[in-house]
Amino acid sequence: MIYLDYSATTPVDERVLDSFNKACLEFIGNPNSIHSLGSKSNELIKAATKQISDILGVKPSEIIYTSGASESNNTALKGICYKYKNRGKHIITTKYEHSSIYGPISYLQNEGFEIDFVENDEKGLVDIESLKNLIRDDTILVSITSVNSEIGIMNPIEDIANVLKNYPKIFFHVDMTQSIGKYKIDLSNIDLVSMSAHKIFGLKGIGMLIKKENIVLEPLIHGGKSTTIFRSGTPALPLIVSLAKALRLVYEKIEENYKYVESLNKYLVDNISCIDNVYINSNDKCSPYILNLSVIGVKPETMLHLLEQSDIYISTQTACSSNNSLSKAVLYLTNNEDRAKSSIRISLSYKTTKQELEKFISIFKESVKRLTNLR
């Protein structure tokens, strides 16, 4: 099997699974119980949270555990807007966000909030001047992804954060689902950060919302004591422990892994960009972990299923997108409907090997030839 869909989800690292299993078997008490088993579990959560906070450079009190990035995004957007709506009802975002941003954005729009989309430059990056021009007295939230999950566009998050420092009444939320564990970003000037464990070889069902401690949110889930007042429910101890382990493992060699994946991405681009009817949509401002391309005239799902016959797994759009075959992100970037209708995504990891890519390239070339000859 050649797995090239790491941006959708990653296989669980066995060491992460070992930590999860150990916590399940050895720490059976509810962390909120006052007996000794509960206290033992609570101490383990505190240790895991401290480890996460040290890795990411945040305070333990700023970590809210969630079921994943979709819940984190919903909690951030709805939580801010409901709590601070007296300040204003204006939100700024981009045209390159994940569906778990657009979902709550649409919901809030129906609730009377006004949405503006910032302009992007020719590479797809947020235009800083456009952002400044959109800011109003009633702007309360700016939500911008660090890495677009479909094309890989890497936004200048730290530059944006520096601009927004001048507007203390505006909260800055960043969906870092495709960046945490892959490269380091300074979180000190960001108010809210979302992520999911299953993108970094962790388990599905656990994620985080990092929230500056002076910020108050209206929770999505009310009732019952937990690790924080902003998300009720019995703490998922084994999942929390597994998240800490996954983060620790990916951060051990984060720069080395990035450089390795960069070399894989370059090798891939060098060998497929010369194929007739193939166009690379990702550019030099994109994460090396994601490569988006189009095979003109070939439906994405047709290419996906043909490669699947050779035990090769890629994706069309993001795994959470609608069934619409036209990629809006590719259309925004290229202004080319043919490329938007035929785009596929290859996503890499430090576990991808050059040998896997060599085999993929060979089969991909034959697949392109076969499918384009059928037109």
CSV table of C-alpha atoms in Angstrom, one decimal:
chain,number,residue,atom,x,y,z
A,1,MET,CA,0.0,0.0,0.0
A,2,ILE,CA,1.1,3.5,-0.8
A,3,TYR,CA,-0.7,6.0,1.4
A,4,LEU,CA,-0.6,9.6,0.2
A,5,ASP,CA,-3.6,11.1,2.1
A,6,TYR,CA,-1.9,12.2,5.3
A,7,SER,CA,-3.7,15.5,5.4
A,8,ALA,CA,-7.0,13.7,5.7
A,9,THR,CA,-5.8,11.6,8.6
A,10,THR,CA,-2.7,9.7,9.7
A,11,PRO,CA,-2.1,6.2,10.9
A,12,VAL,CA,-1.8,6.0,14.7
A,13,ASP,CA,1.8,5.7,15.9
A,14,GLU,CA,2.1,2.5,17.9
A,15,ARG,CA,3.8,4.4,20.7
A,16,VAL,CA,0.8,6.7,21.0
A,17,LEU,CA,-1.5,3.7,21.1
A,18,ASP,CA,0.6,2.1,23.8
A,19,SER,CA,0.2,5.3,25.9
A,20,PHE,CA,-3.6,5.2,25.3
A,21,ASN,CA,-3.8,1.6,26.3
A,22,LYS,CA,-1.8,2.0,29.4
A,23,ALA,CA,-3.9,4.9,30.5
A,24,CYS,CA,-7.1,2.9,29.9
A,25,LEU,CA,-5.9,-0.1,31.9
A,26,GLU,CA,-4.0,1.5,34.7
A,27,PHE,CA,-5.9,4.8,35.3
A,28,ILE,CA,-9.5,3.7,35.7
A,29,GLY,CA,-10.8,6.5,38.0
A,30,ASN,CA,-12.8,9.5,36.9
A,31,PRO,CA,-10.3,12.4,37.1
A,32,ASN,CA,-13.0,14.4,38.9
A,33,SER,CA,-13.7,11.8,41.6
A,34,ILE,CA,-12.3,12.7,45.0
A,35,HIS,CA,-11.1,9.2,45.9
A,36,SER,CA,-7.5,8.1,45.3
A,37,LEU,CA,-8.1,6.5,41.9
A,38,GLY,CA,-9.6,9.8,40.7
A,39,SER,CA,-6.7,11.8,42.2
A,40,LYS,CA,-4.3,9.5,40.4
A,41,SER,CA,-6.1,10.1,37.1
A,42,ASN,CA,-6.2,13.8,37.7
A,43,GLU,CA,-2.5,14.0,38.3
A,44,LEU,CA,-1.9,12.2,35.0
A,45,ILE,CA,-4.0,14.7,33.1
A,46,LYS,CA,-2.1,17.6,34.8
A,47,ALA,CA,1.2,16.0,33.7
A,48,ALA,CA,0.0,15.5,30.1
A,49,THR,CA,-1.3,19.1,30.0
A,50,LYS,CA,2.0,20.5,31.3
A,51,GLN,CA,3.9,18.5,28.7
A,52,ILE,CA,1.6,19.9,25.9
A,53,SER,CA,1.9,23.5,27.3
A,54,ASP,CA,5.7,23.2,27.4
A,55,ILE,CA,5.9,22.0,23.8
A,56,LEU,CA,3.6,24.7,22.4
A,57,GLY,CA,4.7,27.5,24.7
A,58,VAL,CA,1.3,28.2,26.2
A,59,LYS,CA,-0.1,28.0,29.8
A,60,PRO,CA,-1.8,24.8,31.0
A,61,SER,CA,-4.8,26.9,31.9
A,62,GLU,CA,-5.1,27.9,28.2
A,63,ILE,CA,-5.7,24.4,26.9
A,64,ILE,CA,-9.3,23.2,26.3
A,65,TYR,CA,-9.6,19.6,25.2
A,66,THR,CA,-12.2,18.9,22.5
A,67,SER,CA,-13.2,16.0,20.2
A,68,GLY,CA,-11.1,17.5,17.4
A,69,ALA,CA,-10.5,20.6,15.3
A,70,SER,CA,-14.1,20.8,14.1
A,71,GLU,CA,-15.4,21.2,17.6
A,72,SER,CA,-12.5,23.5,18.4
A,73,ASN,CA,-13.3,25.8,15.5
A,74,ASN,CA,-17.0,25.8,16.4
A,75,THR,CA,-16.2,26.6,20.0
A,76,ALA,CA,-13.9,29.4,19.1
A,77,LEU,CA,-16.2,31.1,16.6
A,78,LYS,CA,-19.5,30.7,18.3
A,79,GLY,CA,-18.0,31.1,21.8
A,80,ILE,CA,-16.4,34.4,20.9
A,81,CYS,CA,-19.4,35.8,19.0
A,82,TYR,CA,-22.0,34.9,21.6
A,83,LYS,CA,-19.9,36.2,24.5
A,84,TYR,CA,-18.7,39.5,22.9
A,85,LYS,CA,-21.6,40.3,20.5
A,86,ASN,CA,-22.2,43.5,22.5
A,87,ARG,CA,-18.9,44.8,21.0
A,88,GLY,CA,-20.0,44.2,17.4
A,89,LYS,CA,-21.1,41.5,14.9
A,90,HIS,CA,-18.4,41.7,12.2
A,91,ILE,CA,-16.2,38.8,11.3
A,92,ILE,CA,-13.3,38.6,8.8
A,93,THR,CA,-12.1,35.3,7.3
A,94,THR,CA,-10.8,34.0,3.9
A,95,LYS,CA,-12.0,32.0,0.9
A,96,TYR,CA,-9.5,29.2,1.7
A,97,GLU,CA,-10.9,27.9,5.0
A,98,HIS,CA,-12.0,24.4,6.1
A,99,SER,CA,-15.7,23.5,6.1
A,100,SER,CA,-15.6,23.5,9.9
A,101,ILE,CA,-15.0,27.3,9.7
A,102,TYR,CA,-17.6,27.9,7.0
A,103,GLY,CA,-20.2,25.9,8.8
A,104,PRO,CA,-20.2,28.1,12.0
A,105,ILE,CA,-19.6,31.2,9.9
A,106,SER,CA,-22.8,30.5,7.9
A,107,TYR,CA,-24.7,29.7,11.2
A,108,LEU,CA,-23.5,33.0,12.7
A,109,GLN,CA,-24.5,34.9,9.6
A,110,ASN,CA,-28.0,33.6,10.0
A,111,GLU,CA,-27.8,34.9,13.6
A,112,GLY,CA,-27.2,38.4,12.4
A,113,PHE,CA,-23.4,38.5,12.1
A,114,GLU,CA,-21.8,40.1,9.1
A,115,ILE,CA,-19.0,38.3,7.2
A,116,ASP,CA,-16.2,39.8,5.1
A,117,PHE,CA,-13.7,37.8,3.1
A,118,VAL,CA,-10.2,39.2,2.9
A,119,GLU,CA,-8.5,39.4,-0.5
A,120,ASN,CA,-5.6,37.1,-1.4
A,121,ASP,CA,-2.6,37.8,-3.6
A,122,GLU,CA,-1.6,35.8,-6.7
A,123,LYS,CA,-0.1,33.0,-4.5
A,124,GLY,CA,-3.2,32.7,-2.4
A,125,LEU,CA,-1.7,34.5,0.7
A,126,VAL,CA,-3.8,36.9,2.8
A,127,ASP,CA,-3.3,40.4,1.5
A,128,ILE,CA,-2.3,42.4,4.7
A,129,GLU,CA,-3.5,45.7,3.3
A,130,SER,CA,-6.9,44.2,2.4
A,131,LEU,CA,-7.2,42.9,5.9
A,132,LYS,CA,-6.5,46.3,7.3
A,133,ASN,CA,-9.0,47.9,5.0
A,134,LEU,CA,-11.7,45.5,6.2
A,135,ILE,CA,-11.3,46.2,9.9
A,136,ARG,CA,-14.2,48.2,11.4
A,137,ASP,CA,-15.1,49.5,14.8
A,138,ASP,CA,-17.5,46.6,15.2
A,139,THR,CA,-15.1,43.8,14.1
A,140,ILE,CA,-14.8,41.3,16.9
A,141,LEU,CA,-13.2,38.3,15.2
A,142,VAL,CA,-10.6,37.4,12.5
A,143,SER,CA,-10.3,33.7,11.7
A,144,ILE,CA,-7.6,32.7,9.2
A,145,THR,CA,-6.2,29.2,8.6
A,146,SER,CA,-2.4,28.8,8.9
A,147,VAL,CA,-2.3,26.1,6.1
A,148,ASN,CA,-5.0,25.6,3.6
A,149,SER,CA,-5.8,21.8,3.7
A,150,GLU,CA,-6.5,21.4,0.0
A,151,ILE,CA,-3.7,23.4,-1.7
A,152,GLY,CA,-1.3,23.9,1.2
A,153,ILE,CA,-1.2,27.7,1.1
A,154,MET,CA,0.9,28.9,4.2
A,155,ASN,CA,-0.5,32.2,5.4
A,156,PRO,CA,1.8,34.8,7.1
A,157,ILE,CA,0.2,34.2,10.5
A,158,GLU,CA,2.8,36.0,12.6
A,159,ASP,CA,2.6,39.1,10.3
A,160,ILE,CA,-1.2,39.0,10.6
A,161,ALA,CA,-1.0,38.6,14.4
A,162,ASN,CA,1.3,41.7,14.6
A,163,VAL,CA,-1.2,43.8,12.7
A,164,LEU,CA,-4.1,42.7,14.9
A,165,LYS,CA,-2.1,43.5,18.1
A,166,ASN,CA,-3.1,47.1,17.3
A,167,TYR,CA,-6.7,46.2,17.6
A,168,PRO,CA,-7.2,44.9,21.2
A,169,LYS,CA,-10.9,44.4,20.8
A,170,ILE,CA,-10.5,42.0,17.9
A,171,PHE,CA,-9.9,38.3,18.6
A,172,PHE,CA,-7.6,36.4,16.3
A,173,HIS,CA,-8.4,32.7,15.7
A,174,VAL,CA,-6.1,30.4,13.7
A,175,ASP,CA,-7.0,26.9,12.5
A,176,MET,CA,-3.7,25.1,12.8
A,177,THR,CA,-4.9,21.7,12.0
A,178,GLN,CA,-2.4,21.3,9.1
A,179,SER,CA,0.5,23.1,10.7
A,180,ILE,CA,0.9,22.0,14.3
A,181,GLY,CA,3.4,19.2,14.4
A,182,LYS,CA,4.8,20.1,11.0
A,183,TYR,CA,6.5,23.5,11.6
A,184,LYS,CA,6.7,25.9,14.5
A,185,ILE,CA,4.7,29.1,14.7
A,186,ASP,CA,4.9,31.6,17.5
A,187,LEU,CA,1.6,31.4,19.3
A,188,SER,CA,2.2,34.3,21.7
A,189,ASN,CA,0.1,36.9,19.7
A,190,ILE,CA,-2.7,34.5,18.7
A,191,ASP,CA,-5.8,34.4,20.8
A,192,LEU,CA,-7.3,31.1,19.8
A,193,VAL,CA,-5.7,28.0,18.1
A,194,SER,CA,-7.4,24.8,16.9
A,195,MET,CA,-5.9,21.4,16.2
A,196,SER,CA,-6.6,17.7,15.9
A,197,ALA,CA,-4.5,14.7,17.1
A,198,HIS,CA,-5.3,12.5,14.2
A,199,LYS,CA,-3.3,14.7,11.8
A,200,ILE,CA,-0.1,14.0,13.8
A,201,PHE,CA,-0.3,10.2,14.2
A,202,GLY,CA,-2.6,10.5,17.2
A,203,LEU,CA,-6.0,9.0,17.8
A,204,LYS,CA,-9.2,10.3,16.4
A,205,GLY,CA,-11.6,11.9,18.8
A,206,ILE,CA,-9.2,14.3,20.6
A,207,GLY,CA,-8.1,17.8,19.8
A,208,MET,CA,-7.5,21.1,21.4
A,209,LEU,CA,-8.6,24.7,21.5
A,210,ILE,CA,-5.8,26.9,22.9
A,211,LYS,CA,-7.4,30.1,24.3
A,212,LYS,CA,-5.6,33.0,26.0
A,213,GLU,CA,-6.5,32.8,29.7
A,214,ASN,CA,-8.0,36.4,29.8
A,215,ILE,CA,-10.6,35.5,27.1
A,216,VAL,CA,-14.0,34.2,28.1
A,217,LEU,CA,-16.1,31.9,25.8
A,218,GLU,CA,-19.7,30.9,25.8
A,219,PRO,CA,-19.4,27.1,25.8
A,220,LEU,CA,-21.0,24.8,23.3
A,221,ILE,CA,-21.4,22.1,25.9
A,222,HIS,CA,-22.8,23.0,29.4
A,223,GLY,CA,-23.1,21.0,32.5
A,224,GLY,CA,-20.7,19.0,34.6
A,225,LYS,CA,-17.2,19.5,35.8
A,226,SER,CA,-14.2,18.9,33.5
A,227,THR,CA,-10.7,20.1,32.9
A,228,THR,CA,-12.1,23.6,32.1
A,229,ILE,CA,-15.4,25.5,32.5
A,230,PHE,CA,-15.4,26.1,28.7
A,231,ARG,CA,-16.1,22.4,27.7
A,232,SER,CA,-18.1,20.2,30.0
A,233,GLY,CA,-17.9,16.4,30.1
A,234,THR,CA,-15.9,13.7,31.8
A,235,PRO,CA,-12.2,14.3,30.8
A,236,ALA,CA,-11.1,11.8,28.2
A,237,LEU,CA,-7.9,10.8,30.1
A,238,PRO,CA,-6.5,8.2,27.8
A,239,LEU,CA,-7.1,10.4,24.7
A,240,ILE,CA,-5.5,13.4,26.5
A,241,VAL,CA,-2.4,11.3,27.4
A,242,SER,CA,-2.2,10.0,23.8
A,243,LEU,CA,-2.4,13.6,22.4
A,244,ALA,CA,0.6,14.6,24.6
A,245,LYS,CA,2.5,11.6,23.4
A,246,ALA,CA,1.8,12.3,19.7
A,247,LEU,CA,2.8,16.0,20.1
A,248,ARG,CA,6.1,15.0,21.9
A,249,LEU,CA,7.0,12.5,19.2
A,250,VAL,CA,6.4,14.8,16.2
A,251,TYR,CA,8.2,17.8,17.8
A,252,GLU,CA,11.3,15.8,18.5
A,253,LYS,CA,12.4,16.0,14.9
A,254,ILE,CA,10.1,18.7,13.5
A,255,GLU,CA,12.7,20.7,11.6
A,256,GLU,CA,14.4,17.5,10.3
A,257,ASN,CA,11.0,16.1,9.2
A,258,TYR,CA,10.1,19.3,7.4
A,259,LYS,CA,13.3,19.3,5.4
A,260,TYR,CA,12.8,15.7,4.5
A,261,VAL,CA,9.3,16.3,3.3
A,262,GLU,CA,10.5,19.3,1.3
A,263,SER,CA,12.9,17.1,-0.6
A,264,LEU,CA,10.1,14.6,-1.3
A,265,ASN,CA,7.8,17.3,-2.6
A,266,LYS,CA,10.5,18.7,-4.9
A,267,TYR,CA,11.2,15.2,-6.2
A,268,LEU,CA,7.5,14.7,-6.9
A,269,VAL,CA,7.0,18.1,-8.6
A,270,ASP,CA,10.1,17.5,-10.8
A,271,ASN,CA,8.8,14.2,-12.0
A,272,ILE,CA,5.1,14.9,-12.6
A,273,SER,CA,5.1,18.6,-13.8
A,274,CYS,CA,6.4,17.6,-17.2
A,275,ILE,CA,3.5,15.1,-17.8
A,276,ASP,CA,1.1,16.3,-20.5
A,277,ASN,CA,-2.2,17.6,-19.2
A,278,VAL,CA,-0.9,17.8,-15.6
A,279,TYR,CA,-0.8,21.2,-13.9
A,280,ILE,CA,0.6,21.8,-10.4
A,281,ASN,CA,-1.7,24.1,-8.4
A,282,SER,CA,0.3,24.3,-5.3
A,283,ASN,CA,3.1,26.9,-5.4
A,284,ASP,CA,6.3,28.0,-3.6
A,285,LYS,CA,4.2,29.5,-0.8
A,286,CYS,CA,2.6,26.2,0.0
A,287,SER,CA,3.4,23.6,2.7
A,288,PRO,CA,5.6,20.8,1.3
A,289,TYR,CA,3.3,18.4,3.1
A,290,ILE,CA,0.5,19.1,0.5
A,291,LEU,CA,0.7,19.0,-3.3
A,292,ASN,CA,-2.4,19.8,-5.3
A,293,LEU,CA,-2.5,19.2,-9.0
A,294,SER,CA,-4.9,18.9,-11.9
A,295,VAL,CA,-5.2,16.4,-14.7
A,296,ILE,CA,-7.2,18.3,-17.3
A,297,GLY,CA,-10.2,16.6,-18.5
A,298,VAL,CA,-10.1,13.8,-15.9
A,299,LYS,CA,-12.6,13.7,-13.1
A,300,PRO,CA,-10.8,13.6,-9.7
A,301,GLU,CA,-12.8,10.6,-8.5
A,302,THR,CA,-11.9,8.7,-11.6
A,303,MET,CA,-8.2,9.2,-11.0
A,304,LEU,CA,-8.6,8.4,-7.3
A,305,HIS,CA,-10.3,5.1,-8.0
A,306,LEU,CA,-8.0,4.1,-10.7
A,307,LEU,CA,-5.0,4.6,-8.4
A,308,GLU,CA,-6.8,2.8,-5.7
A,309,GLN,CA,-6.7,-0.3,-7.9
A,310,SER,CA,-3.0,-0.2,-7.5
A,311,ASP,CA,-3.3,0.2,-3.7
A,312,ILE,CA,-2.4,3.9,-3.9
A,313,TYR,CA,-4.5,6.3,-1.9
A,314,ILE,CA,-4.8,10.0,-2.5
A,315,SER,CA,-7.8,12.4,-2.2
A,316,THR,CA,-9.8,14.8,-4.3
A,317,GLN,CA,-10.7,17.8,-2.1
A,318,THR,CA,-10.5,17.7,1.7
A,319,ALA,CA,-12.1,14.7,3.4
A,320,CYS,CA,-14.6,17.0,5.1
A,321,SER,CA,-15.7,18.8,1.9
A,322,SER,CA,-19.0,18.5,0.1
A,323,ASN,CA,-19.4,16.2,-2.9
A,324,ASN,CA,-19.1,19.1,-5.3
A,325,SER,CA,-16.5,18.0,-7.8
A,326,LEU,CA,-15.4,21.6,-8.5
A,327,SER,CA,-12.7,22.8,-6.1
A,328,LYS,CA,-13.5,26.3,-5.0
A,329,ALA,CA,-10.0,26.8,-3.5
A,330,VAL,CA,-8.3,25.8,-6.8
A,331,LEU,CA,-10.8,28.0,-8.7
A,332,TYR,CA,-10.0,31.0,-6.5
A,333,LEU,CA,-6.2,30.4,-6.9
A,334,THR,CA,-6.0,29.6,-10.6
A,335,ASN,CA,-9.1,31.3,-12.0
A,336,ASN,CA,-9.3,28.2,-14.2
A,337,GLU,CA,-12.5,26.1,-14.1
A,338,ASP,CA,-10.9,23.1,-15.9
A,339,ARG,CA,-8.2,22.9,-13.3
A,340,ALA,CA,-10.8,23.3,-10.5
A,341,LYS,CA,-12.9,20.4,-11.9
A,342,SER,CA,-9.9,18.0,-12.2
A,343,SER,CA,-7.8,18.7,-9.1
A,344,ILE,CA,-6.5,16.0,-6.7
A,345,ARG,CA,-4.4,16.2,-3.5
A,346,ILE,CA,-1.3,14.3,-2.6
A,347,SER,CA,-0.3,14.7,1.0
A,348,LEU,CA,3.0,13.5,2.4
A,349,SER,CA,4.6,12.8,5.8
A,350,TYR,CA,8.0,12.0,7.2
A,351,LYS,CA,6.9,8.4,6.9
A,352,THR,CA,6.6,8.6,3.2
A,353,THR,CA,9.6,7.1,1.4
A,354,LYS,CA,11.2,8.0,-1.9
A,355,GLN,CA,10.6,4.4,-3.1
A,356,GLU,CA,6.9,4.9,-2.6
A,357,LEU,CA,7.0,8.0,-4.6
A,358,GLU,CA,8.9,6.4,-7.4
A,359,LYS,CA,6.3,3.7,-7.7
A,360,PHE,CA,3.5,6.3,-7.5
A,361,ILE,CA,5.0,8.4,-10.2
A,362,SER,CA,5.3,5.4,-12.5
A,363,ILE,CA,1.7,4.3,-12.0
A,364,PHE,CA,0.4,7.9,-12.1
A,365,LYS,CA,2.0,8.5,-15.5
A,366,GLU,CA,0.4,5.4,-16.9
A,367,SER,CA,-2.9,6.4,-15.3
A,368,VAL,CA,-2.8,9.8,-16.9
A,369,LYS,CA,-2.0,8.4,-20.3
A,370,ARG,CA,-4.8,5.8,-20.0
A,371,LEU,CA,-7.5,8.3,-18.8
A,372,THR,CA,-6.6,11.1,-21.3
A,373,ASN,CA,-6.7,8.6,-24.2
A,374,LEU,CA,-10.2,7.7,-23.2
A,375,ARG,CA,-11.6,11.2,-23.7
